[in-house]
Coordinates of N, CA, C and O in Angstrom, one line a residue:
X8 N 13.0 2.3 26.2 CA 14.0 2.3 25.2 C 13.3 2.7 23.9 O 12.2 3.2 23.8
X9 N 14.0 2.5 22.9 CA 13.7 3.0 21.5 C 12.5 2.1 20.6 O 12.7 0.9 20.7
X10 N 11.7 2.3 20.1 CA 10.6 1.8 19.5 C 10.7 2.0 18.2 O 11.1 3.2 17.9
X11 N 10.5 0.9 17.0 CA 10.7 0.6 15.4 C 9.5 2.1 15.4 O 8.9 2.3 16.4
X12 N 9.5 2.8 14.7 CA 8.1 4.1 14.1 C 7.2 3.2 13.3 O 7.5 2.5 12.4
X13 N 6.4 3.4 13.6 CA 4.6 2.7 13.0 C 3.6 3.9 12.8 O 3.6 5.1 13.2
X14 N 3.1 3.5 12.2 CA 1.4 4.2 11.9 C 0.4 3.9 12.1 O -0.6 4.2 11.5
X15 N 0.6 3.0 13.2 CA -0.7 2.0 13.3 C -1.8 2.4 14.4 O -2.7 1.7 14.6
X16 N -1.8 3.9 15.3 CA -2.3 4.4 16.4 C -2.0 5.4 16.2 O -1.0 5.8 15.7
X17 N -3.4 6.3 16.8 CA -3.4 7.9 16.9 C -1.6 8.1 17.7 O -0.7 8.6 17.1
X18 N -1.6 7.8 18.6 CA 0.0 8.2 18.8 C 1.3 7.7 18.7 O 2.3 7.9 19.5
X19 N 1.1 6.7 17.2 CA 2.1 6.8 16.9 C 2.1 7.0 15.3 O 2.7 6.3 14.4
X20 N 1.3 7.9 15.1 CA 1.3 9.0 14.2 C 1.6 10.0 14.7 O 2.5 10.5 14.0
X21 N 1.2 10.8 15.8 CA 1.7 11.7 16.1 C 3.2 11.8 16.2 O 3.8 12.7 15.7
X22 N 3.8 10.7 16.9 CA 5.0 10.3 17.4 C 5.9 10.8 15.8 O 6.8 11.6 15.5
X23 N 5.2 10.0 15.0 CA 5.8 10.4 13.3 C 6.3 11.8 13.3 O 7.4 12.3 13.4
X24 N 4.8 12.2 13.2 CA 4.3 13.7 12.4 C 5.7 14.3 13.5 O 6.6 14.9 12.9
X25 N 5.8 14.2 14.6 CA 6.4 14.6 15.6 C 8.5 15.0 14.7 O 9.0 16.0 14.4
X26 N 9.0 13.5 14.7 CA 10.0 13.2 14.4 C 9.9 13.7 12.5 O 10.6 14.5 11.9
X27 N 9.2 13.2 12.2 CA 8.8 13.6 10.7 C 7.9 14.4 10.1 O 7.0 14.0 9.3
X28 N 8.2 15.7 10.5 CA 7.1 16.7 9.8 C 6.4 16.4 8.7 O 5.2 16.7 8.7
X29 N 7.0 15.7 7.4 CA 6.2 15.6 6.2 C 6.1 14.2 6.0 O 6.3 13.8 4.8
X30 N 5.8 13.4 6.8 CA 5.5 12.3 7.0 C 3.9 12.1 6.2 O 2.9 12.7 6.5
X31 N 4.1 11.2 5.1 CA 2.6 10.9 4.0 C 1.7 10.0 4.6 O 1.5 8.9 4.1
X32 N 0.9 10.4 6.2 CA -0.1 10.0 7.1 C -1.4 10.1 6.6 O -2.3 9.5 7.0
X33 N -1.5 11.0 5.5 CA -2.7 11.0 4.6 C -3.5 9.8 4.0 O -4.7 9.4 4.0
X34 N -2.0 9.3 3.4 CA -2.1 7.6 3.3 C -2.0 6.9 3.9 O -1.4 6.2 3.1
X35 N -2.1 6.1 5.1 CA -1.8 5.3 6.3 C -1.0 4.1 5.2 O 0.2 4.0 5.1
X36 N -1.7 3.3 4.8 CA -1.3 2.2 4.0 C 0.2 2.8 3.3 O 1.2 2.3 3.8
X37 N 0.4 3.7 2.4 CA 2.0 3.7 1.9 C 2.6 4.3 3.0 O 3.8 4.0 2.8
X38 N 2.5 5.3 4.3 CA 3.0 5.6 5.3 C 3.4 4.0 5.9 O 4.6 3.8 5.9
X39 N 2.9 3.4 6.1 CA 3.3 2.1 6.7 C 3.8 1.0 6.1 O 4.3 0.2 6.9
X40 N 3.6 0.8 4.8 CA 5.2 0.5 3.9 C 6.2 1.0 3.6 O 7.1 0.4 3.0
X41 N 6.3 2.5 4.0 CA 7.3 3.2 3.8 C 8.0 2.8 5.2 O 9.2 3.0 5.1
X42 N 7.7 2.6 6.1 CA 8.3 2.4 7.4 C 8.7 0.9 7.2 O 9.7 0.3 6.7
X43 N 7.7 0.4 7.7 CA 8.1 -1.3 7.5 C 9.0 -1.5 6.1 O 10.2 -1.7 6.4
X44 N 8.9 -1.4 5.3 CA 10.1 -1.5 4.1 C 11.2 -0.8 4.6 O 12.2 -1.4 4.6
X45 N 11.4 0.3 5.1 CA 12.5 0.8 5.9 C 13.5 -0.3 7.2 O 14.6 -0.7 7.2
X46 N 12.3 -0.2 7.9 CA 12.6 -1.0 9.0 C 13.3 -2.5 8.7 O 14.2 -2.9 9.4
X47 N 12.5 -3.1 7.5 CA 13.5 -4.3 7.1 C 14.3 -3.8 6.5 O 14.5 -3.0 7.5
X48 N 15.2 -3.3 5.7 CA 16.3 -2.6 5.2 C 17.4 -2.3 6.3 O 18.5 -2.7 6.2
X49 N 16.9 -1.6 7.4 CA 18.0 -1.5 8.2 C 18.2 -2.8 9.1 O 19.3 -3.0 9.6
X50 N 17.1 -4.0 9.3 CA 17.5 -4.9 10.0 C 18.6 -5.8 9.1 O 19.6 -6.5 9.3
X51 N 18.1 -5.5 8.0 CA 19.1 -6.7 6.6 C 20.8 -5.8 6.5 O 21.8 -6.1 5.8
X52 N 20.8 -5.1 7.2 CA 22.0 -4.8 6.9 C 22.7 -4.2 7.9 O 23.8 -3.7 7.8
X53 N 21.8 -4.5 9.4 CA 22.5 -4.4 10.8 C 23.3 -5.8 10.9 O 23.2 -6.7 10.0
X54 N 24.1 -5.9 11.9 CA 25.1 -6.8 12.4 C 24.5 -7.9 12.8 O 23.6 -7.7 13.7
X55 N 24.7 -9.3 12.3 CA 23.3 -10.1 13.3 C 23.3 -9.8 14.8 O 22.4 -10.0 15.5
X56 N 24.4 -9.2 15.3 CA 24.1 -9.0 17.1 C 23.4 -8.1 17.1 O 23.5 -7.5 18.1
X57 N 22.6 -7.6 16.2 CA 22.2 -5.8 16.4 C 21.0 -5.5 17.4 O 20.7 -4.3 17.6
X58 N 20.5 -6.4 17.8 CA 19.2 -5.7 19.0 C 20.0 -5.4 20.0 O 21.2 -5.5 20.0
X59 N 19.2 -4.7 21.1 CA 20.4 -4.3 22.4 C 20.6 -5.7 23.0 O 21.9 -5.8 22.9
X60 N 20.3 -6.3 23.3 CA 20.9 -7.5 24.0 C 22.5 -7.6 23.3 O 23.6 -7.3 23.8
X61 N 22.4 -7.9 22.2 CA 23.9 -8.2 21.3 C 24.8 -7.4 21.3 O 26.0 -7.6 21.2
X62 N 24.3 -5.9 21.4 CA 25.1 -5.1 21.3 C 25.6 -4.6 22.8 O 26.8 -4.6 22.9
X63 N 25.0 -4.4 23.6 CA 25.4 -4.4 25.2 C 26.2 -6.2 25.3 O 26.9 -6.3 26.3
X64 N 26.0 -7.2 24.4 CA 27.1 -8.3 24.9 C 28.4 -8.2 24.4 O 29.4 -8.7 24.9
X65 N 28.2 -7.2 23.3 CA 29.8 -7.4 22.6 C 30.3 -6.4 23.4 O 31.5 -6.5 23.6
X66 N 29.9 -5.3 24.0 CA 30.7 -4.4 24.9 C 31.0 -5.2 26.1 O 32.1 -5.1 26.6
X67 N 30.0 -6.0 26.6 CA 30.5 -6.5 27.8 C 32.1 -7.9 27.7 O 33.1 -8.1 28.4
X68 N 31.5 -8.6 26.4 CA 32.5 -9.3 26.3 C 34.1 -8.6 25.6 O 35.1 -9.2 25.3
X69 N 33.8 -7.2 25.4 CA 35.2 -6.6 25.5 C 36.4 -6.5 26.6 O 37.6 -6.7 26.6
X70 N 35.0 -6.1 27.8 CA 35.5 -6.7 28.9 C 36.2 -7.4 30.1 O 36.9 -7.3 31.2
X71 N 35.3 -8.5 29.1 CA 35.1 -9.9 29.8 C 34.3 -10.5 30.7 O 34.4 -11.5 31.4
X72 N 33.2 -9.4 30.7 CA 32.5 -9.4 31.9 C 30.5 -10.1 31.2 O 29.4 -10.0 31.8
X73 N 31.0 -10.9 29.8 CA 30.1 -11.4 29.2 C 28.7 -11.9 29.9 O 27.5 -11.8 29.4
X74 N 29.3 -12.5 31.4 CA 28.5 -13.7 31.8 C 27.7 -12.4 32.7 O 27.2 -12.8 33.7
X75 N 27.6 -11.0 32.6 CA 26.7 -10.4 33.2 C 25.8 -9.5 32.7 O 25.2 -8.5 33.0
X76 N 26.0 -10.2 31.6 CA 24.5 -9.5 30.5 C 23.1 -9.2 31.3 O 22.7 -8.1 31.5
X77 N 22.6 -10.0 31.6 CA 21.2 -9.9 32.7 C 21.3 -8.7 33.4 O 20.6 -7.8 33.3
X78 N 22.5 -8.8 34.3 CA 22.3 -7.9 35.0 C 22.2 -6.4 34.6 O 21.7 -5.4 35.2
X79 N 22.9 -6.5 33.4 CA 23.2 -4.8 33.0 C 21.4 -4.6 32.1 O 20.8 -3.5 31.9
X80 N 20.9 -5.7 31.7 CA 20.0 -5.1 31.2 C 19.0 -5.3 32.2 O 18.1 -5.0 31.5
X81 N 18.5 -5.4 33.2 CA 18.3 -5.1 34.4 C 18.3 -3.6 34.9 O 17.5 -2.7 35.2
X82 N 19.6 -3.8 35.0 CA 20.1 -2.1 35.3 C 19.3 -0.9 34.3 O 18.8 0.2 34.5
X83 N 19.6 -1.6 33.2 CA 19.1 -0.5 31.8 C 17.4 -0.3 31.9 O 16.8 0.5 31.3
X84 N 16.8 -1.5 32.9 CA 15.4 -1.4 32.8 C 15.3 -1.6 31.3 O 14.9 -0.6 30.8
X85 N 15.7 -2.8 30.2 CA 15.7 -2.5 28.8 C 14.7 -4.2 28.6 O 14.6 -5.0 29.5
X86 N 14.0 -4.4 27.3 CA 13.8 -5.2 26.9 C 15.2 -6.1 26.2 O 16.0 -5.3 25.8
X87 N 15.4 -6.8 26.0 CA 16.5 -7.3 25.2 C 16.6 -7.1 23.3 O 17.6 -7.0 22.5
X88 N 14.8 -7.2 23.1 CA 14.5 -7.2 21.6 C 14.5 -6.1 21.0 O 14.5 -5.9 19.8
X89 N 14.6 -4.8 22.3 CA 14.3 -3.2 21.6 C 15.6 -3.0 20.8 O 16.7 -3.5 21.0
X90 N 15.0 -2.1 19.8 CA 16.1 -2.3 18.8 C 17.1 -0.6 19.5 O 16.8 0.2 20.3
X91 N 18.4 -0.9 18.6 CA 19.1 0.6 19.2 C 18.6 1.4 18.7 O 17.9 1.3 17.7
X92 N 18.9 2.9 19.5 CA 18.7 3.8 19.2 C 19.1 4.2 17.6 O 18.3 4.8 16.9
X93 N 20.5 3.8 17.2 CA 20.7 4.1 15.6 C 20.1 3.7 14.8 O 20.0 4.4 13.8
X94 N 19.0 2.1 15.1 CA 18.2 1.7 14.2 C 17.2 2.2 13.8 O 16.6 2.2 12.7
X95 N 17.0 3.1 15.1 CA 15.6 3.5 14.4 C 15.8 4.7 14.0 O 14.8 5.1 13.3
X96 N 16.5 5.4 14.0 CA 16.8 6.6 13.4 C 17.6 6.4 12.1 O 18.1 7.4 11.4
X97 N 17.8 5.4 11.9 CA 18.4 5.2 10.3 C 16.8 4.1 9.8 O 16.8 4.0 8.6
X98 N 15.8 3.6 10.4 CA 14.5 3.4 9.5 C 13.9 4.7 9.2 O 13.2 4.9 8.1
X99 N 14.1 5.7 10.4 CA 13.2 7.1 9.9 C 14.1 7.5 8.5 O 13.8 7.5 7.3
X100 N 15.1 7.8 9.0 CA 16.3 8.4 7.4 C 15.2 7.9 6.2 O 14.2 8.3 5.7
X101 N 16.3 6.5 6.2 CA 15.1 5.7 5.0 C 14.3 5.8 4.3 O 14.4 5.7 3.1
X102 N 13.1 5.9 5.0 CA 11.9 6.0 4.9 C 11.6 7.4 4.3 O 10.8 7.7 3.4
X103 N 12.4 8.2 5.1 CA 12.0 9.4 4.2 C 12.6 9.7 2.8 O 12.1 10.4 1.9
X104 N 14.0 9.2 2.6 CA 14.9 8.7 1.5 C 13.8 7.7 0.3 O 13.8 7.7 -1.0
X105 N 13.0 7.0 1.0 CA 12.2 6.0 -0.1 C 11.2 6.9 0.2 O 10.3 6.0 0.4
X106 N 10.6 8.2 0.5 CA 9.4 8.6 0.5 C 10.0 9.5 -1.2 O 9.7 9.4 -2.4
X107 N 11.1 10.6 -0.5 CA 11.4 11.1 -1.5 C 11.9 11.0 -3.2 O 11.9 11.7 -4.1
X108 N 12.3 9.4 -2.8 CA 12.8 9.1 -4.3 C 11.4 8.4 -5.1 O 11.4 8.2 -6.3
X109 N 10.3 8.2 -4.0 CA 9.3 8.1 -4.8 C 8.4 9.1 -5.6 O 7.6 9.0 -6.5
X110 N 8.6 10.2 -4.8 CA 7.9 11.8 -5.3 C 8.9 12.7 -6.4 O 8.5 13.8 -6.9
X111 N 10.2 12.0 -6.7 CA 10.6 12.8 -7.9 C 10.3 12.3 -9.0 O 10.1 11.2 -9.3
X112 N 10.1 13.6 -10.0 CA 9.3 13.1 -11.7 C 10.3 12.8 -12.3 O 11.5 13.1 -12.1
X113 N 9.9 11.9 -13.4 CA 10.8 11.2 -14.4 C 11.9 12.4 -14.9 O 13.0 12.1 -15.4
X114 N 11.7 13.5 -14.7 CA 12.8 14.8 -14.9 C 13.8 15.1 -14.3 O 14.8 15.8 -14.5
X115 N 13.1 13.9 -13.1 CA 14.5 14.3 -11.4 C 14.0 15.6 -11.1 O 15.0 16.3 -10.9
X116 N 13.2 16.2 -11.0 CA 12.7 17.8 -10.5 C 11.9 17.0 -9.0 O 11.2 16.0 -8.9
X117 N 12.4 17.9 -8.2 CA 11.7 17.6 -6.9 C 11.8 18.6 -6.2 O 12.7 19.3 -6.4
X118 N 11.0 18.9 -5.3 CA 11.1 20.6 -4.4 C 10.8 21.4 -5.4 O 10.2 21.0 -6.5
X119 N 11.2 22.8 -5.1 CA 10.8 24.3 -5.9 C 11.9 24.7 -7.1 O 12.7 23.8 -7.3
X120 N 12.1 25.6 -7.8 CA 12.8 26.1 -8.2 C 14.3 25.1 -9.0 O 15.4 25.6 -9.2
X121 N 14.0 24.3 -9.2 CA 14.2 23.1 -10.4 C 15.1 22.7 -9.4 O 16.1 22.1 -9.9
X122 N 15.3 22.8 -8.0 CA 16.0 21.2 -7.4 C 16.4 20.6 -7.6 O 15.8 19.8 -6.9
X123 N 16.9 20.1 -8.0 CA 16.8 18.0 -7.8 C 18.0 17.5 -7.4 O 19.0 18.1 -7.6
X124 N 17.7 16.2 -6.7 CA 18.5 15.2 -6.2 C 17.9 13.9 -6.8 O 16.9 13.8 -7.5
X125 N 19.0 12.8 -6.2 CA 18.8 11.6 -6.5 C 19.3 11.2 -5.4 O 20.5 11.2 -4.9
X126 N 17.7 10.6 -4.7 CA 18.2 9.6 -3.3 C 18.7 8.5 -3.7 O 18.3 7.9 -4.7
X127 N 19.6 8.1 -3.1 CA 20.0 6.6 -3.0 C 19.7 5.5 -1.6 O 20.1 5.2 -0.5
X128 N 19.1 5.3 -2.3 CA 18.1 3.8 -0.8 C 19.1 3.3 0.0 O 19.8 2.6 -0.7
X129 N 19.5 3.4 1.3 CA 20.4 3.0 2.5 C 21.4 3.5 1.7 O 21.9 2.7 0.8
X130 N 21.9 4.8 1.9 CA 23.0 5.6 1.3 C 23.7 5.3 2.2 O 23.4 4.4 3.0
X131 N 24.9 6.1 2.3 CA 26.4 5.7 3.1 C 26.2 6.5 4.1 O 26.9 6.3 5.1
X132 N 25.4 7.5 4.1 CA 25.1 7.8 5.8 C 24.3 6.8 6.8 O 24.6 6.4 7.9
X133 N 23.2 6.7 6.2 CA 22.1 5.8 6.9 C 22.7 4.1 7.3 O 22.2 3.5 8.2
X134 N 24.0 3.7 6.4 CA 24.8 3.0 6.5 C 26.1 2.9 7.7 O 26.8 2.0 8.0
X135 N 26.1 4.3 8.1 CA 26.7 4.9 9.2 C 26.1 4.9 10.0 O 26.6 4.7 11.1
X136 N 25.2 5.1 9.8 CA 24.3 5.0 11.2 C 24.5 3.7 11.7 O 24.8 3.2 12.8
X137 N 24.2 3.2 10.7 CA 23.7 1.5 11.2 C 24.5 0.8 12.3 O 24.3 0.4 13.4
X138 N 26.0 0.9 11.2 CA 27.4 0.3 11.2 C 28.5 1.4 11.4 O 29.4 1.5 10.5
X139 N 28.4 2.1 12.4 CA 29.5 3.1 12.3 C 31.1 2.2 12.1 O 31.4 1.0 11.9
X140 N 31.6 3.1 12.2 CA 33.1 3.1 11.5 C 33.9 3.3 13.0 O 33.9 4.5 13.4
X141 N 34.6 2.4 13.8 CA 34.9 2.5 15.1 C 36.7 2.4 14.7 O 37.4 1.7 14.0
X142 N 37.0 3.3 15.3 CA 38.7 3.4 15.3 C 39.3 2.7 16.1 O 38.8 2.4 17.2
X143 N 40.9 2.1 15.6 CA 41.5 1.5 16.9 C 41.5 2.2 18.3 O 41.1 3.3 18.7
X144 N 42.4 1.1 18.9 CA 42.6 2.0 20.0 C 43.1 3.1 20.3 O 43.8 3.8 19.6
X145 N 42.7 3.4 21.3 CA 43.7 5.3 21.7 C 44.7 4.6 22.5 O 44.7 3.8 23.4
X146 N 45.9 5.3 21.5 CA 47.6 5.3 22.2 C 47.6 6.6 23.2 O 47.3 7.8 22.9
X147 N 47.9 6.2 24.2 CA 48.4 7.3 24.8 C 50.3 7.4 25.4 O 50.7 8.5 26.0

């Protein structure tokens, strides 16, 4: 299943460089507060059910079929602690969101040709990711 991104091993730097071409590996030390400071960010503002165990329980107890959690993660071949797939791709977001907002100059100029933006740290997408937005039911 899905694994938090680290920098702590030849491959899972690569793994980075892989998912994050401009990933700041040069620095190992701020590469790995930019993740871990990421990484808590999206746990503080996931659901407390948010590892897969909680989240495969709230689907099952939609069901009602609560009392067969084991089995499905069994089935899934999953750890219970691995975090979801959204999580970690809303720590990579992040991370690159707090890489960028730390590389713009006091002018807001960032990139070429007078650019600029202004990141906002766990913006309303990365917040989507987290926590999507689930619609009622379908009437048919």
């Amino acid at each position: 299943m899905a694994e938090w991104y680290t920098a702590t091993s030849d491959e899972a730097q690569q793994r980075l460089v892989g998912a994050w071409p401009d990933a700041p590996i040069e620095n190992l030390e701020v590469c790995g507060f930019l993740l871990e400071t990421a990484r808590v960010q999206v746990l503080a503002y996931a659901p407390e059910t948010g590892m897969l165990a909680g989240a495969v329980e709230l689907a099952l107890v939609q069901f009602g079929l609560a009392d067969r959690l084991a089995d499905v993660l069994v089935l899934l071949d999953a750890d219970p602690t691995d975090p979801p797939i959204n999580y970690v791709y809303a720590q990579l977001q992040q991370a690159t969101n707090l890489w960028n907002a730390g590389r713009v100059s006091g002018g807001g100029d960032a990139g070429v040709e007078q650019f600029t933006f202004t990141p906002r740290p766990l913006d309303k997408t990365i917040k989507q990711i987290i926590r999507p937005v689930h619609g009622g039911p379908r009437v048919r």
